[in-house]
Backbone as CSV, one residue per row, in Angstrom:
resi,resn,N_x,N_y,N_z,CA_x,CA_y,CA_z,C_x,C_y,C_z
1,MET,5.719,80.702,3.703,6.657,79.752,3.311,6.334,78.244,3.375
2,LYS,5.513,78.394,5.088,5.652,77.269,5.875,4.440,76.497,5.545
3,ASN,3.398,77.358,4.762,2.133,76.709,4.616,2.353,76.417,3.259
4,LEU,3.293,76.965,2.508,4.016,76.461,0.993,4.540,74.747,1.150
5,LYS,5.480,74.305,2.600,6.056,73.292,2.629,4.680,72.030,3.065
6,ILE,4.061,72.998,4.178,2.983,71.670,4.032,1.962,71.403,3.356
7,LEU,1.553,72.475,2.514,0.677,72.126,1.232,1.598,71.090,0.110
8,SER,2.697,71.047,0.026,3.224,70.649,-0.418,3.216,69.148,-0.067
9,VAL,3.543,68.921,1.240,3.979,67.690,1.982,2.600,66.450,1.862
10,LEU,1.284,67.769,1.990,-0.175,67.083,1.820,-0.351,66.216,0.424
11,LEU,0.313,67.166,-0.849,-0.177,67.031,-1.754,0.674,65.895,-2.075
12,LEU,1.401,65.525,-2.291,2.779,64.682,-2.449,2.175,63.052,-1.299
13,ALA,1.543,63.701,-0.016,0.674,62.279,0.092,-0.301,61.971,0.034
14,THR,-0.529,62.840,-0.772,-2.354,62.321,-2.044,-2.052,61.919,-2.652
15,ALA,-0.651,62.260,-3.616,-0.411,61.493,-4.193,-0.223,60.106,-4.424
16,LEU,0.627,59.649,-3.062,1.432,58.207,-2.740,0.459,57.380,-2.461
17,VAL,-0.901,57.945,-1.947,-2.150,57.366,-1.660,-2.586,56.512,-3.000
18,VAL,-3.096,58.124,-3.724,-3.866,57.525,-4.768,-2.410,56.273,-5.621
19,LEU,-1.618,56.602,-5.962,-0.973,56.016,-6.894,-0.698,54.370,-6.163
20,THR,-1.068,54.512,-5.293,-0.416,53.174,-4.208,-1.863,52.670,-4.428
21,SER,-3.049,53.067,-4.203,-4.899,52.783,-4.392,-4.940,51.618,-5.877
22,SER,-4.245,52.361,-6.413,-4.291,52.557,-8.126,-3.706,50.795,-8.458
23,VAL,-2.144,51.097,-7.988,-1.413,49.987,-8.219,-1.719,49.022,-7.764
24,GLY,-2.656,48.705,-6.396,-3.238,47.552,-5.477,-4.835,47.101,-6.399
25,ALA,-5.282,47.930,-6.947,-6.544,47.680,-7.663,-5.829,47.420,-9.079
26,TYR,-4.999,47.765,-9.793,-4.796,47.001,-10.752,-4.293,45.314,-10.923
27,MET,-3.722,45.049,-9.818,-2.553,44.138,-9.646,-3.686,42.851,-9.138
28,ARG,-4.687,43.481,-8.028,-5.814,42.558,-7.758,-6.867,42.005,-9.125
29,LYS,-6.547,42.933,-9.975,-7.448,42.712,-11.293,-7.007,41.649,-11.534
30,GLN,-5.526,41.723,-11.798,-4.594,41.374,-13.250,-4.154,39.666,-12.794
31,THR,-4.464,39.619,-11.541,-3.910,38.311,-10.795,-5.498,37.241,-10.892
32,PRO,-5.420,35.998,-11.594,-6.041,35.106,-11.566,-5.906,34.031,-10.305
33,THR,-7.391,33.485,-9.884,-7.110,32.807,-8.534,-6.974,31.257,-9.254
34,VAL,-5.624,31.331,-8.297,-5.211,29.424,-8.658,-5.310,28.613,-7.541
35,GLU,-6.298,27.656,-8.400,-6.195,26.247,-7.430,-5.488,25.728,-7.149
36,ASN,-4.802,25.050,-5.958,-4.362,24.125,-5.460,-4.377,23.381,-5.720
37,ALA,-3.488,21.783,-6.799,-4.098,20.406,-7.489,-3.145,19.577,-6.498
38,PHE,-2.598,20.218,-5.152,-1.821,19.404,-5.056,-3.102,17.671,-4.487
39,VAL,-2.627,16.599,-5.005,-2.965,15.358,-4.341,-1.707,14.329,-3.168
40,PRO,-2.691,14.365,-2.137,-1.749,13.326,-1.327,-1.983,11.951,-1.792
41,ALA,-0.449,11.428,-1.646,-0.435,9.982,-1.752,-0.985,8.992,-0.981
42,GLU,-1.735,8.578,-1.015,-2.682,7.130,-0.539,-1.902,5.616,-1.068
43,VAL,-1.449,5.268,-0.140,-0.986,3.939,-0.140,-2.052,2.703,0.295
44,SER,-2.260,2.199,-0.742,-3.474,0.655,0.268,-3.223,-0.266,-0.852
45,CYS,-3.693,-1.316,-0.211,-3.858,-2.630,-0.975,-5.327,-3.430,-0.164
46,GLU,-5.765,-4.612,-1.434,-6.555,-5.537,-1.396,-6.296,-6.494,-1.347
47,VAL,-6.633,-8.153,-0.584,-6.514,-9.313,-1.424,-7.410,-9.765,-1.947
48,ASP,-6.932,-10.600,-3.306,-8.210,-11.349,-3.888,-7.778,-12.705,-3.672
49,GLU,-8.653,-13.624,-3.283,-7.888,-14.882,-3.131,-9.571,-15.701,-3.065
50,GLU,-9.248,-17.033,-4.353,-9.984,-17.913,-4.412,-10.233,-19.139,-3.783
51,VAL,-11.162,-19.932,-2.843,-11.054,-21.129,-2.977,-12.232,-21.732,-2.938
52,ASN,-11.926,-23.148,-3.387,-13.240,-24.054,-3.618,-12.420,-25.049,-2.541
53,GLN,-13.590,-25.838,-2.334,-14.156,-26.376,-1.231,-12.931,-26.582,-0.216
54,ASN,-11.870,-27.386,-0.030,-10.957,-27.347,0.715,-9.443,-26.424,0.489
55,GLN,-9.330,-26.333,-1.088,-8.223,-25.369,-1.061,-8.082,-24.213,-1.604
56,LYS,-7.158,-23.419,-1.189,-7.275,-21.677,-2.002,-6.462,-22.138,-2.749
57,THR,-7.352,-21.951,-4.435,-6.379,-22.161,-5.460,-5.733,-19.950,-6.241
58,SER,-5.910,-19.893,-5.335,-5.145,-18.182,-5.975,-5.218,-17.741,-4.644
59,ILE,-4.177,-16.759,-5.501,-3.837,-15.546,-3.823,-3.549,-13.941,-5.312
60,THR,-3.780,-12.808,-4.635,-3.381,-11.984,-5.768,-3.801,-10.279,-4.983
61,VAL,-2.969,-9.668,-5.265,-3.125,-8.448,-4.658,-3.343,-6.816,-5.449
62,LYS,-4.495,-6.603,-5.053,-4.420,-5.192,-5.924,-4.130,-4.247,-5.130
63,ASN,-3.177,-3.024,-5.871,-2.455,-1.782,-5.534,-3.678,-0.940,-5.876
64,THR,-4.456,-0.646,-4.409,-6.147,0.684,-4.558,-5.112,1.930,-4.343
65,GLY,-4.152,2.015,-4.133,-3.781,3.480,-3.681,-4.025,4.378,-4.668
66,ASN,-3.168,5.286,-4.972,-3.235,6.318,-6.125,-1.645,6.687,-6.487
67,ILE,-0.783,5.315,-5.606,0.676,6.166,-6.318,1.370,4.405,-6.142
68,GLU,2.305,4.065,-7.004,3.084,3.020,-7.425,3.372,2.491,-6.085
69,ALA,3.535,1.577,-6.095,3.820,0.758,-4.828,4.237,-0.852,-4.300
70,TYR,4.751,-1.243,-3.696,5.379,-2.350,-3.699,4.263,-3.155,-2.653
71,LEU,4.537,-4.299,-3.215,3.582,-5.265,-2.387,3.819,-6.660,-1.262
72,ARG,3.489,-6.765,-0.493,4.261,-7.980,0.400,3.086,-8.892,1.186
73,LEU,3.398,-9.983,1.269,1.831,-10.455,1.553,2.407,-11.580,2.986
74,ARG,1.828,-12.003,3.816,1.996,-12.917,5.239,1.174,-14.184,4.980
75,LEU,1.152,-15.558,4.833,0.186,-16.194,5.068,-0.063,-16.796,6.392
76,VAL,-1.040,-16.584,7.658,-1.097,-17.048,8.766,-2.359,-17.815,8.844
77,THR,-2.111,-18.951,9.793,-2.967,-20.273,9.600,-2.940,-20.708,10.580
78,TYR,-4.469,-21.435,11.293,-4.734,-21.746,12.550,-6.009,-22.059,12.775
79,TRP,-6.484,-23.037,13.526,-7.581,-23.714,13.666,-8.542,-23.387,13.845
80,VAL,-9.816,-23.414,13.539,-11.670,-22.636,13.971,-12.236,-24.023,14.355
81,VAL,-12.962,-23.617,15.112,-14.366,-25.163,15.419,-15.290,-24.382,15.478
82,GLU,-16.922,-24.960,15.127,-18.358,-23.985,15.468,-18.305,-24.099,16.681
83,ASN,-18.720,-23.377,17.724,-19.106,-23.774,18.584,-20.840,-23.921,18.749
84,GLU,-21.644,-25.103,19.361,-22.111,-26.024,18.872,-23.776,-25.037,19.631
85,LEU,-23.361,-24.133,20.452,-24.317,-23.623,21.167,-24.810,-21.884,20.514
86,THR,-23.766,-21.127,19.957,-24.056,-20.405,19.780,-23.730,-20.163,18.274
87,GLY,-23.057,-21.340,17.323,-22.768,-20.919,16.047,-21.877,-20.523,15.634
88,GLU,-20.895,-19.547,16.779,-19.883,-19.109,15.856,-18.669,-19.887,15.797
89,MET,-17.325,-18.840,15.277,-16.325,-20.015,14.972,-15.712,-19.154,16.521
90,GLU,-14.941,-20.221,16.749,-14.117,-20.159,17.917,-12.833,-20.603,17.337
91,ILE,-11.459,-20.177,17.720,-9.913,-20.328,16.954,-9.592,-20.662,18.769
92,LEU,-9.177,-22.052,17.701,-8.516,-23.272,19.080,-7.125,-22.945,19.143
93,SER,-6.987,-23.281,20.400,-5.011,-23.326,20.642,-4.556,-24.442,20.308
94,LYS,-4.528,-24.825,18.886,-3.721,-25.975,18.413,-2.769,-25.807,17.396
95,ALA,-1.682,-26.433,17.196,-0.605,-26.016,16.725,-0.887,-26.431,15.514
96,SER,0.035,-25.572,14.616,-0.554,-25.662,13.175,0.797,-25.745,12.280
97,LYS,0.797,-26.896,11.435,2.179,-26.975,11.140,2.387,-25.785,9.775
98,PRO,3.702,-25.937,9.574,4.067,-24.807,8.505,3.127,-25.393,7.188
99,LEU,2.995,-23.874,6.118,2.491,-24.303,5.057,3.788,-24.438,4.536
100,ASP,3.324,-25.622,3.304,4.042,-26.826,2.528,3.463,-26.535,1.095
101,PHE,3.853,-25.207,0.215,3.279,-24.690,-1.316,4.360,-24.556,-2.043
102,LYS,4.017,-24.686,-2.903,4.771,-24.719,-4.011,4.292,-23.184,-4.320
103,PHE,5.209,-22.094,-4.922,4.873,-20.634,-5.300,5.563,-19.713,-6.434
104,ASN,4.645,-18.934,-7.037,5.779,-18.510,-8.249,6.632,-17.495,-8.107
105,LYS,7.738,-18.245,-8.388,9.170,-18.143,-7.885,9.852,-16.899,-8.261
106,THR,9.018,-16.434,-10.287,9.157,-15.613,-11.013,9.045,-14.302,-10.881
107,ASP,7.748,-14.271,-9.842,6.791,-12.619,-9.517,7.300,-12.465,-7.967
108,TRP,7.549,-13.722,-7.350,7.484,-13.422,-5.744,8.227,-13.571,-5.449
109,LEU,9.087,-13.419,-4.558,10.576,-13.839,-3.672,9.710,-13.854,-1.957
110,LYS,10.312,-15.301,-1.609,10.406,-15.580,0.324,10.737,-15.087,0.856
111,LEU,11.105,-14.539,1.707,12.457,-13.638,2.647,11.616,-14.154,4.398
112,GLY,11.840,-15.321,4.475,11.975,-15.408,5.751,10.173,-16.178,6.097
113,ASP,9.143,-15.441,6.260,7.806,-15.741,6.735,6.633,-14.902,5.318
114,THR,7.072,-14.306,5.066,6.741,-12.993,4.259,7.001,-12.854,2.634
115,TYR,5.994,-13.051,1.133,6.177,-13.160,0.297,6.078,-12.280,-0.345
116,TYR,7.449,-11.746,-0.880,6.995,-10.147,-1.709,7.341,-10.176,-3.102
117,TYR,6.528,-9.313,-3.386,5.964,-8.705,-4.940,6.988,-8.190,-5.425
118,LYS,8.244,-8.957,-6.421,9.219,-8.001,-7.365,9.146,-6.599,-7.448
119,ALA,8.525,-6.595,-8.547,8.242,-5.216,-8.871,7.212,-5.176,-8.508
120,PRO,7.351,-3.381,-8.526,6.236,-2.104,-7.524,4.891,-2.401,-8.832
121,VAL,4.349,-2.202,-8.346,2.421,-2.101,-8.983,2.031,-0.703,-8.843
122,ALA,1.405,-0.730,-10.448,0.816,0.612,-10.529,-0.653,0.787,-10.230
123,PRO,-0.773,2.354,-9.990,-2.203,2.186,-9.007,-3.255,1.328,-10.211
124,GLU,-4.090,0.833,-9.099,-5.289,-0.171,-10.166,-4.949,-1.526,-10.351
125,GLY,-3.201,-1.441,-10.187,-2.344,-2.482,-10.491,-2.666,-3.940,-9.700
126,VAL,-2.604,-5.151,-10.454,-3.063,-6.296,-9.836,-1.361,-7.465,-10.191
127,THR,-1.611,-8.120,-8.762,0.254,-8.768,-8.234,-0.507,-9.948,-9.562
128,SER,0.518,-11.168,-9.805,0.111,-11.897,-10.850,-0.148,-12.917,-9.263
129,ASP,-0.768,-14.061,-9.435,-0.941,-15.099,-8.622,-0.005,-15.745,-7.797
130,LEU,0.404,-15.538,-6.825,1.217,-15.954,-5.929,1.641,-17.795,-5.713
131,LEU,0.054,-18.488,-6.289,0.290,-19.742,-5.965,0.448,-20.154,-7.815
132,ILE,1.330,-21.573,-7.414,1.063,-22.587,-8.645,-0.605,-22.971,-9.219
133,LYS,-1.099,-22.972,-9.855,-2.671,-23.845,-10.083,-2.197,-25.158,-9.700
134,GLU,-1.160,-25.703,-10.202,-1.243,-27.646,-9.658,-0.819,-27.171,-8.518
135,ASN,-0.916,-26.202,-7.760,-0.314,-26.429,-6.555,-0.813,-25.384,-5.099
136,PRO,-2.497,-26.107,-5.532,-3.274,-24.849,-4.056,-2.841,-25.397,-2.702
137,ILE,-2.967,-24.696,-1.623,-2.680,-24.567,-0.849,-4.171,-25.580,0.075
138,ILE,-3.391,-26.703,0.902,-4.912,-27.201,0.975,-5.376,-27.240,2.400
139,LEU,-6.459,-26.904,2.409,-6.705,-26.341,3.772,-7.184,-27.842,4.629
140,GLU,-6.870,-28.388,5.776,-7.212,-29.511,6.866,-8.422,-29.863,7.186
141,LYS,-8.705,-30.275,7.485,-9.806,-30.993,8.518,-10.054,-32.142,9.386
142,ASN,-10.161,-31.544,10.545,-9.571,-32.887,11.399,-11.283,-33.193,11.850
143,PRO,-11.589,-34.825,11.011,-13.031,-35.491,11.640,-13.011,-35.459,12.871
144,VAL,-12.094,-36.065,14.024,-12.165,-36.151,15.254,-13.309,-35.246,16.211
145,ASP,-12.431,-33.764,15.752,-13.008,-32.405,16.820,-13.993,-31.207,15.727
146,GLY,-13.730,-31.907,14.516,-14.855,-31.514,13.592,-13.712,-29.704,13.167
147,SER,-12.765,-29.416,13.834,-11.966,-28.135,13.542,-11.597,-28.470,12.091
148,TYR,-11.408,-27.601,11.576,-10.491,-27.173,10.189,-9.810,-26.043,10.288
149,GLN,-8.897,-25.908,9.384,-7.786,-24.954,9.713,-8.221,-24.154,8.302
150,VAL,-7.432,-22.686,8.805,-7.802,-21.236,8.343,-6.594,-20.628,7.826
151,VAL,-6.473,-20.507,6.461,-4.873,-19.809,6.101,-5.441,-18.474,5.927
152,GLU,-5.326,-17.320,6.477,-5.322,-16.051,6.540,-3.939,-14.969,5.725
153,VAL,-4.667,-14.495,4.689,-3.891,-13.409,3.899,-3.644,-11.862,4.264
154,PHE,-2.693,-11.655,5.087,-2.244,-10.135,5.414,-1.692,-9.359,4.064
155,ALA,-1.959,-8.634,3.799,-1.133,-7.613,2.677,-0.970,-6.153,3.100
156,GLU,0.395,-6.440,2.664,1.255,-4.737,2.754,1.248,-3.893,1.545
157,ALA,1.403,-2.550,1.962,1.629,-1.580,0.527,3.021,-0.994,1.173
158,ILE,3.851,-0.587,0.325,4.785,1.097,0.773,4.896,1.673,-0.463
159,GLN,4.804,2.879,-0.440,5.136,3.528,-1.871,6.182,2.937,-2.688
160,SER,6.755,3.162,-3.618,7.925,2.577,-4.748,9.305,3.523,-4.183
161,LEU,8.883,5.104,-4.416,9.756,5.782,-4.047,9.777,7.079,-2.930
162,PRO,10.782,6.801,-2.358,12.010,6.773,-2.385,12.430,5.396,-2.270
163,GLU,13.133,4.859,-3.115,13.754,3.589,-2.400,14.709,3.653,-1.268
164,GLU,15.267,4.234,-1.283,15.597,4.339,0.542,14.859,3.803,1.046
165,ALA,13.700,4.492,1.032,12.871,4.520,2.306,12.285,2.994,2.449
166,VAL,11.833,2.279,0.783,11.490,1.094,0.942,12.738,-0.324,1.825
167,GLU,13.600,-0.254,1.361,14.927,-0.467,1.733,14.976,-0.455,3.554
168,ALA,14.600,0.968,3.840,14.865,0.495,5.368,13.729,0.147,6.451
169,ALA,12.173,0.597,5.863,10.913,-0.164,5.980,10.978,-0.850,6.216
170,TRP,11.510,-1.925,5.125,11.336,-3.297,5.034,12.288,-4.780,4.830
171,ASN,13.861,-3.649,5.115,14.857,-4.028,4.906,15.108,-5.154,3.713
172,VAL,15.414,-4.467,2.523,15.402,-5.258,1.227,15.970,-4.373,0.832
173,ASN,16.730,-5.029,-0.332,17.375,-4.278,-1.627,16.458,-4.346,-2.754
174,VAL,16.040,-3.011,-3.027,15.583,-2.384,-4.290,17.113,-2.769,-5.561
175,VAL,16.710,-3.142,-6.704,18.349,-3.437,-7.588,17.400,-3.008,-9.022
176,GLY,18.300,-2.402,-10.067,17.957,-2.614,-11.380,17.904,-1.183,-11.805
177,GLU,17.623,-0.935,-13.051,17.718,0.250,-13.834,16.151,0.616,-14.122
178,GLU,15.814,1.979,-13.648,14.602,2.587,-13.787,13.985,2.327,-14.728
179,GLY,12.843,2.033,-14.216,11.919,1.241,-15.254,11.709,-0.041,-14.820
180,SER,12.978,-0.361,-14.158,12.713,-2.290,-14.324,13.427,-2.768,-12.753
181,LYS,13.021,-1.953,-11.976,13.110,-1.739,-10.606,12.740,-3.232,-9.819
182,THR,13.589,-4.147,-9.319,12.917,-5.383,-8.230,13.281,-4.825,-6.875
183,ILE,12.641,-6.004,-5.880,13.398,-6.498,-4.517,13.921,-7.858,-5.458
184,GLU,15.169,-7.839,-4.712,16.029,-8.894,-4.695,15.912,-9.276,-3.768
185,SER,16.545,-9.209,-2.606,17.004,-9.714,-0.895,16.607,-9.193,0.037
186,ILE,17.134,-9.712,0.979,17.415,-8.852,2.342,18.569,-8.168,2.511
187,GLN,18.746,-7.336,3.163,19.379,-6.224,4.023,20.153,-7.456,4.878
188,PRO,21.648,-7.007,4.667,22.832,-7.798,5.391,22.521,-7.434,7.048
């Protein structure tokens, strides 16, 4: 009797091993390999500007990322002079007066010293021109010391969603209906 019980247990264990192996092999054969198609969001932008002689005539920003983004600009002005010995440009500690120019208020909003493009820009999309064609930024030159004014444009981009993140990071209000959201004002 004891040998029969041992034989029964061995046969049952063998049957379980064979069954488990068969089911495992079947499942591996039937399950196709799936690739992970996750693409992380990239947020980036680049400035495109036109300068003709002593005038900055156009400033636009391209969304070079792979996700819709809000864009903003800061304009920094300073004076440079060419070093007569090295030929390199040196930045002077000369005060620059604030830039005074008319800008495209239809598409851009000025808050403090920053210009915000009101609408989010699609990947590879480009903003409208910040400048009004009839009113370029005039770059001054000082005939006495040979120095001239530089206006450098710095652009920033932020992913357009979630809106709460945009509002918190840039301290602005995003308003409007889905598909027509815009930056309207600075938060109190």
